Amino acid sequence: MTQATRTVRIGSAHGLHARPAKLFAQAAKEAGIPVTIAKAGAAPVNAASILGVISLGIDQGDEVALEASGEGAQDVVDALAELLLTDHDAE
């Protein structure tokens, strides 16, 4: 099984609050393969769970680890990383 990991620094000015977390969780769900997100020192959570993502309390500049396993895992991780690098609060 293909597995991909990537560490990303959060770009949104207010971190992963409701709107960016919803965009991220929705994209993770649509990927169709298991994806987790973890903040340093915290257990990984299901990236497709908006409540799980928000529960991590991720702020701007925090580093998170993404991990996906399955068909196209690298593409999924890259696409989700782009979402996390974007400042959704600047739009």
Coordinates of N, CA and C in Angstrom, one line a residue:
M1 N 0.8 -1.2 0.0 CA 0.0 0.0 0.0 C 0.9 1.2 0.0
T2 N 0.5 2.2 -0.8 CA 1.3 3.4 -0.9 C 1.0 4.3 0.3
Q3 N 2.0 4.9 0.9 CA 1.9 5.7 2.0 C 2.7 7.0 1.8
A4 N 2.1 8.1 2.2 CA 2.8 9.4 2.0 C 2.7 10.3 3.3
T5 N 3.8 10.9 3.7 CA 3.7 11.9 4.8 C 4.3 13.2 4.4
R6 N 3.9 14.2 5.1 CA 4.5 15.5 4.8 C 4.2 16.4 6.0
T7 N 5.2 17.3 6.4 CA 5.1 18.2 7.4 C 4.8 19.6 6.8
V8 N 3.8 20.3 7.3 CA 3.4 21.6 6.7 C 3.2 22.6 7.8
R9 N 3.6 23.8 7.5 CA 3.4 25.0 8.4 C 2.1 25.7 8.0
I10 N 1.2 25.9 9.0 CA -0.1 26.5 8.7 C 0.0 27.9 8.3
G11 N -0.7 28.3 7.2 CA -0.7 29.6 6.6 C -1.8 30.5 7.0
S12 N -3.0 30.0 7.4 CA -4.1 30.8 7.7 C -3.8 31.7 8.9
A13 N -4.1 33.0 8.8 CA -3.8 34.0 9.9 C -4.4 33.6 11.2
H14 N -5.5 32.9 11.2 CA -6.2 32.6 12.4 C -6.2 31.1 12.7
G15 N -5.2 30.4 12.0 CA -5.1 28.9 12.2 C -6.2 28.1 11.6
L16 N -6.4 26.9 12.0 CA -7.5 26.1 11.5 C -8.7 26.2 12.3
H17 N -9.3 27.4 12.2 CA -10.6 27.6 12.8 C -11.7 27.0 11.9
A18 N -13.0 27.3 12.2 CA -14.1 26.6 11.5 C -14.0 26.6 10.0
R19 N -13.9 27.7 9.3 CA -13.9 27.7 7.8 C -12.8 27.0 7.2
P20 N -11.5 27.3 7.5 CA -10.4 26.5 6.9 C -10.4 25.1 7.3
A21 N -10.9 24.8 8.6 CA -10.9 23.4 9.0 C -12.0 22.6 8.2
K22 N -13.1 23.3 7.9 CA -14.2 22.7 7.1 C -13.7 22.4 5.7
L23 N -13.0 23.3 5.1 CA -12.4 23.2 3.7 C -11.5 22.0 3.7
F24 N -10.6 22.0 4.7 CA -9.6 20.9 4.8 C -10.2 19.5 5.0
A25 N -11.1 19.4 6.0 CA -11.8 18.2 6.3 C -12.6 17.6 5.1
Q26 N -13.2 18.6 4.4 CA -14.0 18.2 3.3 C -13.1 17.6 2.2
A27 N -12.0 18.3 1.9 CA -11.0 17.8 0.9 C -10.5 16.4 1.3
A28 N -10.2 16.3 2.6 CA -9.7 15.0 3.1 C -10.7 13.9 2.9
K29 N -11.9 14.2 3.2 CA -13.0 13.2 3.0 C -13.2 12.8 1.5
E30 N -13.1 13.8 0.6 CA -13.3 13.6 -0.8 C -12.1 12.8 -1.4
A31 N -11.0 12.8 -0.7 CA -9.8 12.0 -1.2 C -10.1 10.5 -1.3
G32 N -11.0 10.0 -0.5 CA -11.4 8.6 -0.6 C -10.4 7.6 0.0
I33 N -9.4 8.1 0.7 CA -8.4 7.2 1.3 C -8.2 7.8 2.8
P34 N -7.7 6.9 3.7 CA -7.5 7.4 5.0 C -6.4 8.4 5.1
V35 N -6.7 9.6 5.8 CA -5.7 10.6 6.0 C -5.8 11.1 7.4
T36 N -4.6 11.3 8.0 CA -4.6 11.8 9.4 C -3.8 13.1 9.4
I37 N -4.1 13.9 10.4 CA -3.3 15.1 10.7 C -3.0 15.1 12.2
A38 N -1.7 15.6 12.5 CA -1.3 15.6 13.8 C -0.5 16.8 14.1
K39 N -0.7 17.5 15.2 CA 0.1 18.6 15.7 C 1.2 18.0 16.6
A40 N 2.4 18.6 16.6 CA 3.5 18.1 17.4 C 3.1 17.8 18.8
G41 N 3.4 16.6 19.3 CA 3.1 16.2 20.6 C 1.6 15.8 20.9
A42 N 0.8 15.7 19.8 CA -0.6 15.3 19.9 C -0.8 14.0 19.1
A43 N -1.8 13.3 19.5 CA -2.1 12.1 18.7 C -2.7 12.5 17.4
P44 N -2.5 11.7 16.3 CA -3.1 12.0 15.0 C -4.6 11.8 15.1
V45 N -5.3 12.7 14.3 CA -6.8 12.5 14.2 C -7.2 12.3 12.7
N46 N -8.3 11.8 12.5 CA -8.9 11.6 11.2 C -9.0 13.0 10.5
A47 N -8.3 13.2 9.4 CA -8.4 14.5 8.8 C -9.7 14.9 8.2
A48 N -10.6 13.9 8.0 CA -11.9 14.1 7.4 C -12.9 14.5 8.5
S49 N -12.5 14.5 9.7 CA -13.4 14.9 10.8 C -13.1 16.4 11.2
I50 N -14.1 17.2 10.9 CA -13.9 18.7 11.2 C -13.7 18.8 12.7
L51 N -14.5 18.1 13.5 CA -14.3 18.2 15.0 C -13.0 17.8 15.5
G52 N -12.5 16.7 14.9 CA -11.1 16.2 15.2 C -10.1 17.2 14.8
V53 N -10.2 17.8 13.7 CA -9.2 18.9 13.2 C -9.3 20.1 14.1
I54 N -10.5 20.6 14.4 CA -10.6 21.7 15.3 C -10.1 21.4 16.7
S55 N -10.3 20.2 17.2 CA -9.8 19.8 18.5 C -8.3 19.9 18.7
L56 N -7.6 19.9 17.6 CA -6.1 20.0 17.7 C -5.7 21.4 18.1
G57 N -6.5 22.4 17.9 CA -6.2 23.8 18.3 C -5.0 24.3 17.5
I58 N -5.0 24.1 16.2 CA -3.9 24.5 15.3 C -3.9 26.0 15.0
D59 N -2.8 26.7 15.3 CA -2.7 28.1 15.1 C -1.8 28.4 13.9
Q60 N -1.8 29.6 13.4 CA -0.9 30.0 12.3 C 0.5 29.8 12.7
G61 N 1.3 29.2 11.8 CA 2.7 28.9 12.0 C 3.0 27.6 12.7
D62 N 1.9 26.9 13.2 CA 2.1 25.6 13.8 C 2.5 24.6 12.7
E63 N 3.3 23.6 13.0 CA 3.6 22.6 12.1 C 2.8 21.4 12.4
V64 N 2.2 20.8 11.3 CA 1.4 19.6 11.4 C 2.0 18.5 10.5
A65 N 1.7 17.3 10.8 CA 2.1 16.1 10.0 C 0.9 15.5 9.4
L66 N 0.9 15.4 8.0 CA -0.1 14.8 7.3 C 0.3 13.4 6.9
E67 N -0.6 12.4 7.0 CA -0.2 11.1 6.5 C -1.4 10.5 5.8
A68 N -1.2 9.9 4.6 CA -2.2 9.3 3.8 C -1.7 7.9 3.4
S69 N -2.7 7.0 3.3 CA -2.3 5.7 2.8 C -3.3 5.2 1.8
G70 N -2.9 4.7 0.7 CA -3.8 4.2 -0.3 C -3.4 4.7 -1.7
E71 N -4.2 4.4 -2.7 CA -4.0 4.8 -4.1 C -3.9 6.4 -4.2
G72 N -2.8 6.9 -4.7 CA -2.7 8.3 -4.9 C -2.3 9.1 -3.7
A73 N -1.8 8.4 -2.7 CA -1.5 9.0 -1.4 C -0.7 10.3 -1.5
Q74 N 0.4 10.3 -2.3 CA 1.3 11.4 -2.4 C 0.5 12.6 -3.0
D75 N -0.3 12.4 -4.0 CA -1.1 13.5 -4.6 C -2.1 14.1 -3.6
V76 N -2.7 13.2 -2.8 CA -3.6 13.7 -1.7 C -2.9 14.5 -0.7
V77 N -1.8 14.0 -0.2 CA -1.0 14.8 0.8 C -0.6 16.1 0.2
D78 N -0.1 16.2 -1.1 CA 0.3 17.4 -1.7 C -0.9 18.4 -1.8
A79 N -2.0 17.9 -2.2 CA -3.2 18.8 -2.4 C -3.6 19.4 -1.0
L80 N -3.7 18.5 0.0 CA -4.1 19.0 1.4 C -3.0 19.9 1.9
A81 N -1.8 19.7 1.6 CA -0.7 20.6 2.1 C -0.9 22.0 1.5
E82 N -1.3 22.1 0.2 CA -1.5 23.4 -0.4 C -2.7 24.1 0.3
L83 N -3.7 23.4 0.7 CA -4.8 24.0 1.5 C -4.3 24.6 2.8
L84 N -3.4 23.8 3.5 CA -2.9 24.3 4.8 C -2.0 25.4 4.7
L85 N -1.3 25.5 3.5 CA -0.3 26.6 3.3 C -1.0 27.9 3.0
T86 N -2.2 27.8 2.4 CA -2.9 29.0 2.0 C -3.5 29.8 3.2
D87 N -3.5 31.1 3.1 CA -4.1 31.9 4.1 C -5.6 32.2 3.7
H88 N -6.4 31.3 4.3 CA -7.9 31.4 3.9 C -8.5 32.6 4.6
D89 N -7.8 33.3 5.5 CA -8.4 34.5 6.2 C -8.1 35.7 5.4
A90 N -7.2 35.6 4.3 CA -6.9 36.8 3.5 C -7.8 37.0 2.4
E91 N -8.7 36.0 2.1 CA -9.6 36.1 1.0 C -10.7 37.1 1.2

